[in-house]
Coordinates of C-alpha atoms and ligand atoms in Angstrom, one line a residue:
M1 CA -19.5 -13.6 9.9
S2 CA -21.3 -16.3 11.8
S3 CA -21.3 -19.7 10.1
N4 CA -23.2 -22.7 11.1
A5 CA -22.7 -26.5 10.3
A6 CA -25.8 -26.6 8.1
D7 CA -24.5 -23.8 5.9
D8 CA -21.1 -25.6 5.5
K9 CA -22.7 -28.8 4.8
K10 CA -24.6 -27.1 1.8
T11 CA -21.6 -25.3 0.5
I12 CA -18.5 -27.6 1.3
P13 CA -19.3 -31.1 0.3
D14 CA -18.0 -34.2 2.1
I15 CA -16.6 -35.4 -1.1
I16 CA -14.7 -32.7 -2.8
I17 CA -14.4 -33.2 -6.6
D18 CA -11.5 -31.8 -8.7
K19 CA -13.1 -32.0 -12.2
T20 CA -9.9 -30.9 -13.9
R21 CA -7.8 -33.6 -12.6
N22 CA -10.6 -36.1 -12.5
C23 CA -10.0 -36.9 -8.7
S24 CA -11.9 -36.4 -5.4
Y25 CA -10.9 -35.8 -1.8
Q26 CA -12.9 -36.9 1.3
R27 CA -13.2 -34.0 3.8
L28 CA -12.0 -35.1 7.3
R29 CA -11.5 -33.1 10.6
F30 CA -12.0 -29.5 10.5
F31 CA -8.5 -27.8 11.2
G32 CA -9.1 -24.1 11.5
K33 CA -10.4 -20.8 10.2
G34 CA -8.5 -17.9 8.9
G35 CA -9.7 -14.5 7.6
F36 CA -11.3 -16.0 4.5
A37 CA -10.4 -19.6 4.5
K38 CA -11.5 -22.7 6.4
C39 CA -9.0 -25.5 6.5
Y40 CA -9.9 -29.2 6.7
E41 CA -7.9 -32.2 6.6
I42 CA -8.7 -33.7 3.2
Q43 CA -7.8 -37.2 1.9
H44 CA -7.3 -38.1 -1.7
T45 CA -9.8 -40.9 -2.3
G46 CA -7.4 -42.7 -4.7
T47 CA -3.9 -42.4 -3.2
K48 CA -5.2 -42.1 0.5
E49 CA -2.7 -39.2 0.9
V50 CA -3.8 -36.6 3.4
F51 CA -3.4 -32.9 2.9
A52 CA -4.7 -29.4 4.1
G53 CA -7.6 -28.3 2.1
K54 CA -7.9 -24.5 2.3
I55 CA -11.3 -23.7 1.3
V56 CA -12.4 -20.1 0.4
P57 CA -16.2 -19.5 -0.3
K58 CA -16.7 -17.5 -3.6
S59 CA -19.4 -15.6 -1.8
M60 CA -16.5 -13.9 0.3
M61 CA -14.7 -13.0 -2.9
T62 CA -16.9 -10.1 -3.8
K63 CA -14.3 -7.4 -4.3
S64 CA -12.0 -7.6 -7.3
S65 CA -9.2 -6.8 -4.9
H66 CA -9.9 -10.0 -3.0
K67 CA -9.8 -11.9 -6.2
E68 CA -6.6 -10.5 -7.4
K69 CA -4.9 -11.1 -4.1
M70 CA -6.0 -14.8 -4.1
A71 CA -4.7 -15.2 -7.7
Q72 CA -1.5 -13.7 -6.6
E73 CA -1.2 -15.9 -3.6
I74 CA -1.9 -19.0 -5.8
S75 CA 0.4 -17.9 -8.7
I76 CA 3.4 -17.4 -6.3
H77 CA 2.9 -20.3 -4.1
R78 CA 2.5 -22.9 -6.8
S79 CA 5.6 -21.9 -8.2
L80 CA 7.6 -22.8 -4.9
T81 CA 9.1 -26.2 -3.9
H82 CA 11.3 -26.3 -0.9
K83 CA 11.6 -28.3 2.2
H84 CA 10.7 -25.3 4.5
I85 CA 7.9 -23.8 2.3
V86 CA 4.4 -25.4 2.9
G87 CA 4.1 -27.6 -0.2
F88 CA 1.6 -26.6 -2.8
H89 CA -0.2 -29.6 -4.2
S90 CA -3.0 -28.2 -6.4
F91 CA -5.9 -25.9 -6.7
F92 CA -9.3 -25.9 -8.2
E93 CA -12.8 -24.7 -7.9
D94 CA -16.5 -25.7 -8.0
I95 CA -19.7 -23.7 -8.2
S96 CA -19.3 -22.5 -4.5
N97 CA -15.6 -22.5 -3.5
I98 CA -12.0 -22.3 -4.3
Y99 CA -9.9 -25.2 -3.0
I100 CA -6.1 -24.8 -2.4
V101 CA -4.5 -28.4 -1.5
L102 CA -1.5 -27.9 0.6
E103 CA 0.9 -30.0 2.5
L104 CA -0.7 -30.6 5.9
C105 CA 1.3 -29.3 8.9
K106 CA -0.1 -31.3 11.8
R107 CA 1.7 -29.5 14.5
R108 CA 0.0 -26.1 13.7
S109 CA 2.2 -23.0 13.7
M110 CA 4.9 -21.3 15.9
M111 CA 2.2 -19.0 17.1
E112 CA 0.6 -21.8 19.4
L113 CA 4.1 -22.8 20.4
H114 CA 4.6 -19.1 21.5
K115 CA 1.3 -18.9 23.3
R116 CA 2.1 -22.1 25.3
R117 CA 5.8 -21.4 25.9
K118 CA 6.5 -17.7 25.7
A119 CA 10.4 -17.3 25.7
I120 CA 12.0 -20.3 24.3
T121 CA 15.7 -21.6 24.9
E122 CA 18.5 -20.4 22.8
P123 CA 19.3 -23.9 21.2
E124 CA 15.6 -24.2 20.2
T125 CA 15.7 -20.6 18.6
R126 CA 18.6 -21.7 16.7
F127 CA 17.0 -24.7 15.6
F128 CA 13.9 -22.9 14.2
M129 CA 15.8 -19.8 12.9
H130 CA 18.1 -21.7 10.8
Q131 CA 15.2 -23.5 9.1
I132 CA 13.2 -20.3 8.6
L133 CA 16.2 -18.7 7.1
E134 CA 16.7 -21.5 4.6
G135 CA 13.2 -21.1 3.6
V136 CA 13.5 -17.2 3.1
R137 CA 16.9 -17.8 1.2
Y138 CA 15.0 -19.7 -1.3
L139 CA 12.3 -17.1 -1.4
H140 CA 14.7 -14.4 -2.0
S141 CA 16.7 -16.2 -4.4
H142 CA 13.5 -16.5 -6.6
R143 CA 12.9 -12.9 -6.0
I144 CA 9.9 -13.4 -3.9
I145 CA 9.1 -11.1 -0.9
H146 CA 7.0 -12.8 1.7
R147 CA 6.1 -9.6 3.4
D148 CA 4.2 -11.3 6.3
L149 CA 6.5 -13.3 8.0
K150 CA 5.2 -14.0 11.5
L151 CA 4.8 -16.9 13.9
G152 CA 1.3 -17.7 12.7
N153 CA 2.7 -18.3 9.1
L154 CA 5.4 -20.5 10.1
F155 CA 3.9 -23.9 10.2
L156 CA 5.3 -27.1 11.9
D157 CA 5.3 -30.7 10.7
D158 CA 5.4 -33.9 13.0
D159 CA 9.2 -33.4 13.2
L160 CA 8.9 -29.8 14.3
H161 CA 10.3 -28.8 11.0
V162 CA 9.2 -25.3 9.9
K163 CA 7.2 -24.8 6.7
I164 CA 6.7 -21.1 5.6
G165 CA 3.1 -20.7 4.5
D166 CA 0.5 -18.0 3.7
F167 CA 1.6 -16.0 0.7
G168 CA -1.4 -13.8 0.7
L169 CA 0.6 -10.5 0.9
A170 CA 3.7 -12.0 -1.2
A171 CA 5.0 -10.2 -4.1
R172 CA 7.5 -10.9 -7.0
I173 CA 10.4 -8.5 -7.8
E174 CA 9.7 -7.8 -11.4
F175 CA 13.0 -6.1 -12.3
D176 CA 16.3 -5.3 -10.8
G177 CA 16.2 -2.5 -8.1
E178 CA 12.4 -2.5 -7.9
R179 CA 10.9 -1.0 -4.9
K180 CA 7.3 -1.8 -4.1
Q181 CA 5.2 1.1 -3.0
T182 CA 2.4 -0.6 -1.4
V183 CA 1.2 -3.8 0.4
C184 CA -2.6 -4.6 0.2
G185 CA -3.0 -5.7 3.7
T186 CA -1.4 -5.2 7.1
P187 CA 1.8 -7.3 7.7
N188 CA 2.2 -8.2 11.3
Y189 CA 5.8 -7.4 11.9
I190 CA 5.8 -4.4 9.5
A191 CA 8.9 -2.8 8.5
P192 CA 9.5 1.0 8.9
E193 CA 9.9 1.7 5.2
I194 CA 6.5 0.1 4.6
L195 CA 4.9 2.5 7.2
T196 CA 6.7 5.7 5.7
R197 CA 5.9 4.5 2.2
K198 CA 9.5 4.9 1.1
G199 CA 9.4 1.9 -1.3
H200 CA 10.5 -1.5 -0.3
S201 CA 11.9 -4.9 -1.1
L202 CA 13.4 -8.1 0.3
E203 CA 14.7 -6.3 3.3
V204 CA 11.3 -6.1 4.8
D205 CA 11.4 -9.9 5.3
I206 CA 14.8 -9.5 7.2
W207 CA 13.1 -6.9 9.5
S208 CA 10.3 -9.5 10.2
L209 CA 12.9 -12.2 10.9
G210 CA 14.6 -9.9 13.6
C211 CA 11.2 -9.4 15.2
I212 CA 10.6 -13.2 15.1
M213 CA 13.9 -14.0 16.5
Y214 CA 13.5 -11.5 19.2
T215 CA 9.8 -12.8 20.3
L216 CA 11.2 -16.3 20.5
L217 CA 14.0 -15.3 22.9
V218 CA 12.3 -12.6 24.8
G219 CA 8.7 -13.9 24.8
K220 CA 7.1 -11.0 23.4
P221 CA 7.5 -8.7 20.2
P222 CA 10.0 -6.0 20.2
F223 CA 7.7 -3.0 19.6
E224 CA 4.6 -4.0 21.6
T225 CA 2.6 -1.4 23.1
S226 CA -1.1 -1.3 24.0
S227 CA -2.0 0.7 20.8
L228 CA -1.3 0.3 17.2
K229 CA -0.5 3.9 16.9
D230 CA 2.3 3.7 19.5
T231 CA 3.5 0.6 18.0
Y232 CA 3.9 2.2 14.7
K233 CA 5.6 5.2 16.2
R234 CA 8.1 3.0 17.9
I235 CA 8.8 1.0 14.7
K236 CA 9.4 4.2 12.8
E237 CA 11.9 5.3 15.5
C238 CA 13.3 1.9 15.7
E239 CA 12.8 1.9 19.5
Y240 CA 13.2 -1.4 21.2
R241 CA 15.0 -2.8 24.2
I242 CA 16.8 -6.1 24.5
P243 CA 16.9 -7.7 28.0
S244 CA 20.3 -8.3 29.5
S245 CA 19.7 -12.0 29.8
L246 CA 20.3 -12.7 26.0
R247 CA 23.8 -13.6 25.2
K248 CA 25.9 -11.5 22.8
P249 CA 25.8 -13.4 19.6
A250 CA 21.9 -13.4 19.7
V251 CA 21.8 -9.6 20.5
E252 CA 24.2 -8.9 17.7
M253 CA 22.0 -10.8 15.3
I254 CA 18.9 -9.2 16.3
V255 CA 20.4 -5.7 16.2
M256 CA 21.8 -6.3 12.6
Q257 CA 18.2 -7.3 11.4
L258 CA 16.2 -4.6 13.2
Q259 CA 18.0 -1.4 11.4
E260 CA 15.9 1.3 10.3
D261 CA 17.8 1.6 7.1
P262 CA 16.8 -1.3 5.0
L263 CA 20.1 -1.3 3.0
K264 CA 22.0 -1.8 6.1
R265 CA 20.2 -5.2 7.0
P266 CA 22.2 -8.2 6.1
S267 CA 21.2 -10.6 3.4
V268 CA 20.0 -14.1 4.4
D269 CA 23.2 -15.6 3.5
K270 CA 25.1 -13.4 5.9
L271 CA 22.6 -14.1 8.6
L272 CA 23.2 -17.9 8.1
Q273 CA 26.8 -17.5 8.7
H274 CA 26.4 -15.5 11.7
Q275 CA 28.2 -16.3 14.9
F276 CA 24.8 -17.1 16.6
F277 CA 24.5 -20.3 14.7
T278 CA 28.1 -21.5 15.6
S279 CA 28.3 -20.2 19.2
G280 CA 26.2 -22.7 20.9
I281 CA 24.6 -26.0 20.2
M282 CA 22.2 -26.8 17.5
P283 CA 19.8 -29.7 18.5
A284 CA 19.6 -32.4 15.6
A285 CA 15.9 -32.7 16.3
L286 CA 13.6 -31.4 18.9
P287 CA 10.9 -33.5 20.9
L288 CA 7.2 -32.8 20.5
S289 CA 7.2 -32.1 24.1
C290 CA 8.9 -28.7 23.3
L291 CA 5.6 -27.4 22.0
T292 CA 4.4 -27.2 25.7
T293 CA 7.7 -27.6 28.0
A294 CA 11.1 -26.4 27.8
P295 CA 13.6 -29.1 27.0
R296 CA 16.1 -30.7 29.5
T297 CA 19.0 -28.3 30.3
D298 CA 21.2 -31.0 31.5
Q299 CA 21.2 -32.6 28.1
L300 CA 21.7 -29.4 26.2
E301 CA 24.7 -28.7 28.5
K302 CA 25.9 -32.2 27.8
L303 CA 25.5 -31.7 24.2
A304 CA 27.3 -28.5 24.3
L305 CA 30.3 -30.0 26.2
Q306 CA 30.6 -32.8 23.7
R307 CA 30.6 -30.8 20.6
R308 CA 32.8 -27.9 21.8
P309 CA 36.6 -27.8 22.0
L310 CA 37.8 -27.3 25.7
H311 CA 39.0 -23.8 25.3
E312 CA 35.6 -22.6 24.7
I313 CA 34.0 -24.2 27.7
N314 CA 33.6 -21.0 29.5
Y315 CA 31.2 -20.1 26.7
I316 CA 28.7 -22.9 27.5
D317 CA 25.3 -22.1 26.2
D318 CA 22.9 -22.4 29.3
G319 CA 20.0 -22.6 27.0
H320 CA 18.8 -19.3 28.4
C321 CA 16.4 -21.7 30.4
G322 CA 16.7 -19.1 33.2
E323 CA 14.9 -21.5 35.7
K324 CA 17.8 -24.1 35.4
I325 CA 16.7 -27.6 36.0
S326 CA 15.4 -27.6 39.4
V327 CA 13.2 -24.6 40.3
P328 CA 9.4 -25.4 39.9
Q329 CA 7.6 -22.9 37.9
S330 CA 5.2 -20.7 39.7
N331 CA 2.1 -22.4 38.8
R332 CA -0.2 -20.4 40.8
K333 CA -0.1 -17.7 38.3
H334 CA -1.7 -19.8 35.8
L335 CA -4.6 -20.5 38.3
F336 CA -5.1 -17.0 39.0
A337 CA -5.2 -16.0 35.4
L338 CA -7.6 -19.0 34.6
R339 CA -9.8 -18.0 37.4
D340 CA -9.9 -14.3 35.9
Q341 CA -10.6 -15.6 32.5
L342 CA -13.5 -17.9 33.7
D343 CA -14.9 -15.1 35.8
K344 CA -15.1 -12.8 32.8
L345 CA -16.5 -15.7 30.7
M346 CA -19.3 -16.4 33.1
S347 CA -20.3 -12.8 33.4
T348 CA -20.2 -12.1 29.7
A349 CA -21.5 -15.5 28.0
P350 CA -25.2 -15.2 27.3
S351 CA -27.0 -17.5 29.7
D352 CA -30.4 -17.3 28.2
R353 CA -29.9 -19.3 25.1
W354 CA -28.0 -22.5 24.5
P355 CA -26.7 -22.7 20.9
V356 CA -25.4 -25.9 19.4
L357 CA -21.5 -25.6 19.3
T358 CA -20.7 -26.6 15.9
D359 CA -17.3 -27.8 14.6
E360 CA -17.0 -24.3 12.8
L361 CA -17.2 -22.5 16.2
S362 CA -14.4 -24.6 17.6
D363 CA -10.7 -23.8 17.4
P364 CA -8.7 -27.1 17.0
A365 CA -5.5 -25.0 17.0
A366 CA -6.2 -24.4 20.7
Q367 CA -6.5 -28.0 21.5
P368 CA -4.4 -29.2 24.4
L369 CA -1.2 -31.2 23.7
V370 CA -1.4 -33.0 26.9
W371 CA -4.4 -34.3 28.9
I372 CA -5.0 -37.0 31.4
S373 CA -6.4 -40.0 29.7
K374 CA -6.5 -42.6 32.8
W375 CA -6.1 -42.1 36.5
V376 CA -6.1 -44.3 39.6
D377 CA -6.5 -42.9 43.2
Y378 CA -4.6 -45.3 45.4
S379 CA -3.9 -42.4 47.8
D380 CA -4.9 -44.5 50.9
K381 CA -1.6 -46.1 50.4
Y382 CA 0.8 -44.8 48.0
G383 CA -0.5 -42.0 45.7
F384 CA -2.3 -40.9 42.5
G385 CA -1.4 -42.6 39.2
Y386 CA -2.3 -41.3 35.8
Q387 CA -1.6 -41.7 32.3
L388 CA -1.3 -38.8 29.7
C389 CA -2.7 -38.9 26.2
D390 CA 0.7 -39.7 24.7
E391 CA 0.7 -42.9 26.8
S392 CA 3.4 -41.6 29.3
V393 CA 2.6 -42.4 33.1
G394 CA 3.1 -40.5 36.2
V395 CA 2.4 -41.0 39.8
M396 CA 1.9 -38.3 42.3
F397 CA 3.2 -39.9 45.6
N398 CA 1.4 -39.1 49.0
D399 CA 4.7 -37.3 50.1
T400 CA 4.1 -35.0 47.0
S401 CA 7.2 -36.1 45.2
K402 CA 6.4 -37.1 41.6
I403 CA 7.6 -39.6 38.9
V404 CA 7.0 -39.5 35.1
M405 CA 7.8 -42.1 32.5
L406 CA 7.9 -41.0 29.0
A407 CA 5.9 -43.0 26.4
N408 CA 9.0 -44.7 25.4
G409 CA 9.0 -46.7 28.6
V410 CA 12.6 -46.0 29.1
N411 CA 13.3 -42.3 30.3
V412 CA 12.1 -41.6 33.8
H413 CA 11.9 -38.2 35.5
F414 CA 11.7 -37.8 39.2
I415 CA 10.5 -34.7 40.8
T416 CA 11.6 -34.3 44.5
R417 CA 9.1 -32.6 47.0
E418 CA 11.3 -29.4 46.6
G419 CA 10.6 -29.6 42.7
Q420 CA 14.1 -30.7 41.8
E421 CA 14.1 -32.8 38.5
I422 CA 16.2 -35.8 38.5
Y423 CA 16.6 -37.9 35.1
V424 CA 17.0 -41.6 35.2
T425 CA 16.0 -44.5 33.0
M426 CA 14.3 -47.7 33.7
D427 CA 17.6 -49.7 34.2
D428 CA 19.7 -47.0 35.7
Y429 CA 18.5 -45.2 38.8
P430 CA 19.8 -44.6 42.2
P431 CA 18.9 -47.2 44.8
E432 CA 17.0 -44.8 46.9
L433 CA 14.4 -44.5 44.1
S434 CA 13.9 -48.3 43.8
K435 CA 10.6 -48.3 45.8
K436 CA 9.2 -45.5 43.9
M437 CA 10.4 -47.0 40.5
K438 CA 8.6 -50.3 41.6
L439 CA 5.3 -48.4 42.5
L440 CA 5.5 -46.6 39.1
S441 CA 5.6 -49.9 37.3
Y442 CA 2.7 -51.0 39.3
F443 CA 0.6 -48.1 38.5
R444 CA 1.7 -48.6 34.8
R445 CA 0.8 -52.1 34.7
Y446 CA -2.5 -51.5 36.4
M447 CA -3.4 -48.8 34.0
S448 CA -2.5 -50.9 30.9
D449 CA -4.1 -54.0 32.1
Y450 CA -7.4 -52.5 33.3
L451 CA -7.8 -49.3 31.9
M452 CA -6.0 -48.9 28.7
K453 CA -6.5 -50.0 25.2
A454 CA -3.9 -52.4 24.6
G455 CA -0.9 -52.7 22.3
A456 CA 0.6 -49.3 22.0
S457 CA 4.1 -49.9 20.9
A458 CA 6.7 -47.6 22.2
V459 CA 9.3 -46.2 20.2
V460 CA 12.5 -44.5 21.6
R461 CA 13.6 -41.4 19.5
E462 CA 16.8 -39.8 19.7
S463 CA 15.1 -36.5 20.8
D464 CA 13.6 -38.2 23.9
G465 CA 16.7 -37.2 25.6
L466 CA 15.7 -33.7 25.4
S467 CA 12.1 -34.3 26.4
R468 CA 10.4 -32.8 29.5
L469 CA 6.7 -33.4 30.1
P470 CA 4.3 -31.4 32.2
H471 CA 3.4 -33.4 35.2
L472 CA 0.6 -33.5 37.7
H473 CA 1.0 -30.8 40.3
Q474 CA -2.2 -31.2 42.4
W475 CA -5.3 -33.1 42.4
F476 CA -8.2 -33.6 44.5
R477 CA -11.7 -35.2 44.4
S478 CA -15.0 -34.0 45.3
T479 CA -18.2 -35.8 45.2
L480 CA -19.0 -34.7 41.8
A481 CA -15.6 -34.7 40.0
V482 CA -11.7 -35.3 39.9
I483 CA -9.7 -32.2 39.7
M484 CA -6.3 -32.4 38.1
Y485 CA -3.8 -29.6 37.8
L486 CA -0.8 -30.0 35.4
T487 CA 2.5 -28.0 35.7
N488 CA 1.8 -26.3 32.4
G489 CA -1.2 -24.6 33.6
T490 CA -3.7 -27.2 32.4
L491 CA -6.8 -27.8 34.5
Q492 CA -8.6 -30.9 34.0
I493 CA -11.9 -31.9 35.5
N494 CA -13.5 -35.3 35.0
F495 CA -17.0 -35.1 36.2
Q496 CA -19.1 -38.2 37.5
D497 CA -21.3 -38.3 34.4
H498 CA -18.2 -38.8 32.3
S499 CA -18.2 -35.4 30.8
K500 CA -14.8 -33.6 31.1
I501 CA -13.3 -30.2 30.7
I502 CA -9.8 -29.2 29.9
L503 CA -9.0 -25.5 30.7
C504 CA -6.0 -23.8 29.4
P505 CA -5.2 -20.2 30.4
L506 CA -2.4 -19.9 27.9
M507 CA -4.6 -20.8 24.9
Q508 CA -7.6 -19.0 26.7
A509 CA -9.6 -22.1 25.6
V510 CA -11.6 -25.0 27.1
T511 CA -11.8 -28.5 25.5
Y512 CA -15.1 -30.2 26.2
I513 CA -15.5 -33.9 26.1
D514 CA -19.4 -34.6 26.3
V515 CA -20.8 -37.7 27.5
E516 CA -21.0 -38.9 23.9
K517 CA -17.2 -38.5 23.9
N518 CA -17.2 -35.7 21.3
F519 CA -14.0 -33.9 21.8
R520 CA -14.0 -30.1 21.0
T521 CA -12.1 -27.0 21.7
F522 CA -13.6 -23.7 22.1
R523 CA -11.9 -20.2 22.9
F524 CA -13.3 -18.4 25.8
S525 CA -14.0 -15.5 23.4
T526 CA -16.2 -17.6 21.2
I527 CA -18.3 -18.7 24.3
E528 CA -18.5 -15.1 25.4
K529 CA -20.0 -14.2 22.1
Y530 CA -22.1 -17.0 21.3
G531 CA -22.7 -18.8 24.6
C532 CA -22.4 -22.6 24.8
D533 CA -24.7 -25.5 25.7
Q534 CA -26.1 -25.6 29.2
K535 CA -24.0 -28.6 30.3
L536 CA -20.7 -27.1 29.4
Y537 CA -22.0 -24.0 31.0
N538 CA -22.6 -25.7 34.3
N539 CA -19.3 -27.5 34.2
L540 CA -17.5 -24.1 33.5
S541 CA -19.3 -22.6 36.5
Y542 CA -18.3 -25.5 38.8
A543 CA -14.7 -24.9 37.6
L544 CA -14.9 -21.3 38.5
D545 CA -16.3 -22.2 42.1
K546 CA -13.6 -24.6 42.6
L547 CA -10.9 -22.2 41.5
N548 CA -12.3 -19.6 43.9
A549 CA -12.3 -22.1 46.8
V550 CA -8.7 -23.2 46.0
L551 CA -7.5 -19.7 45.7
G552 CA -9.2 -18.5 48.6
I553 CA -11.3 -16.1 46.8
G554 CA -14.8 -16.3 47.8
P555 CA -17.8 -14.2 48.7
M556 CA -16.9 -12.3 51.8
I557 CA -18.6 -13.5 55.0
T558 CA -19.9 -10.5 56.9
F559 CA -21.9 -10.3 59.9
S560 CA -24.5 -7.7 60.3
Ligands
LIG1 P1 -6.6 -17.0 5.8 O1 -5.6 -16.8 4.6 O2 -8.0 -17.0 5.2 O3 -6.3 -16.1 6.9 P2 -5.1 -19.1 6.9 O4 -4.0 -19.4 5.9 O5 -4.9 -18.4 8.2 O6 -6.4 -18.6 6.0 O7 -5.6 -20.6 7.2 C1 -6.9 -20.9 8.0 C2 -6.4 -21.9 9.0 O8 -5.9 -23.1 8.4 C3 -5.4 -21.4 10.1 O9 -5.9 -21.8 11.4 C4 -4.3 -22.2 9.9 O10 -3.5 -22.6 10.9 C5 -4.7 -23.4 9.1 N1 -3.8 -23.8 8.1 C6 -3.5 -23.1 6.9 N2 -2.5 -23.8 6.1 C7 -2.4 -24.9 6.8 C8 -1.5 -26.1 6.4 N3 -0.8 -26.1 5.4 N4 -1.4 -27.1 7.4 C9 -2.2 -27.1 8.6 N5 -3.0 -26.0 8.9 C10 -3.1 -25.0 7.9

């Protein structure tokens, strides 16, 4: 199923023409690839509105079942309009492809959020589950069963609002009491009654919602095993465990959804009234930083205190943050994971051919959210300053304490040498921090005067109060490169020739910024299969050497 740029150029034109509506779209960024579809950002040439263009080559639609499925997907999706369903704009075809024009969900899906964060906090789960349920309530009230609700089909927009998408396995209930007998495809969070072919209906979505809620709070799916066969066995027997760290309302709600008997599962309306939604805080909005870092627990607790009557204070939602505010994450495990991944990559990837890495081999969904766009080494006196791609700035002082200022230029997070986080603002901080605050301003001014493109205007958002950014955990320089390691597991290496690599063990991907400043992200598995260009290969090999050195894993020195 390999594709190359030349093929795409031939079959997916730069200007896509919708003859029926007499309009056209310009094809912009490659956005991702699914089983059949390729997704591009596309722009209406008249209105300049930007959409997601899901493009399916007709050459892939060989079987009549594929055609039927596609027709069903379009027929269902086009009939839906709701704020928590991916907007369906239009569809059309030309000689080579079918084009589906959809609302663009820039923040990808909850799948990427899950890969980066694993278990998320209870308030975040509440925020997402409420929206997902509202979307499903709309579907069910229109007698639509989605049948493949999973994290990868829950898309996110710039406000982290959920949009349910991908109606490839959806079905319409044609008459009261209809039980569907089959699904043509394999739903991810498949309900027991589908496996046992007992006939199924709307309740299969409630089962999937239970799996989603469990996965969000626990960090892994409820029935996961190492083989599909065992997983299916567990599903049929409804065998799963809930960790004792989850609070009662959450446990109760999960248990209600994951019942073997579909008729015992509650309706969406019932779920929306569940105590889970009223027994803790519901954030009004979440900051984008939640895509990679847990929000500030102190703020969540403050919100909880403000909103709750006094007699309920003993029920404070601790956000299930586990780590609380102060304990630094164990970062070494990310480094070890990355080392193992690179080791496998270097021993698997073909090194006898150097294919051109095309856009279509890239995986933009695995792109890092945070990387270092500027740095200043002033460690002979004070420390190492840097700017992140969102224009926040940080300093790692020589005494290994750290400071980070959000892009809004107001919120400042100070991280002590012991890893405790202290939250202050530019005009309200304890006197003992004043020298470090001055240095932060100094570094910031230096980077904006000398290194930064000017004029980014900072906006303060309400959700900034919850924001926590990854920060620089360690850095060092060699003759060839600067190596920077962030608390979220990202390892960035800037080489002297200005090429850069950004490695992420959670997404298992490398972003390669070549000397021409092309910015592309490849999964390790893609490189293992196809290889990569020689320069990137050398950069990766350098990264592995450095990781081995840092982690003290090197060739054993023996004396004969
Ligand atoms: P398929 O049905 O062939 O599996 P998908 O629906 O998975 O195709 O879409 C392919 C890729 O496009 C995925 O990476 C998905 O994340 C992305 N995608 C699909 N719809 C949208 C959208 N509305 N906004 C942004 N990205 C989208």
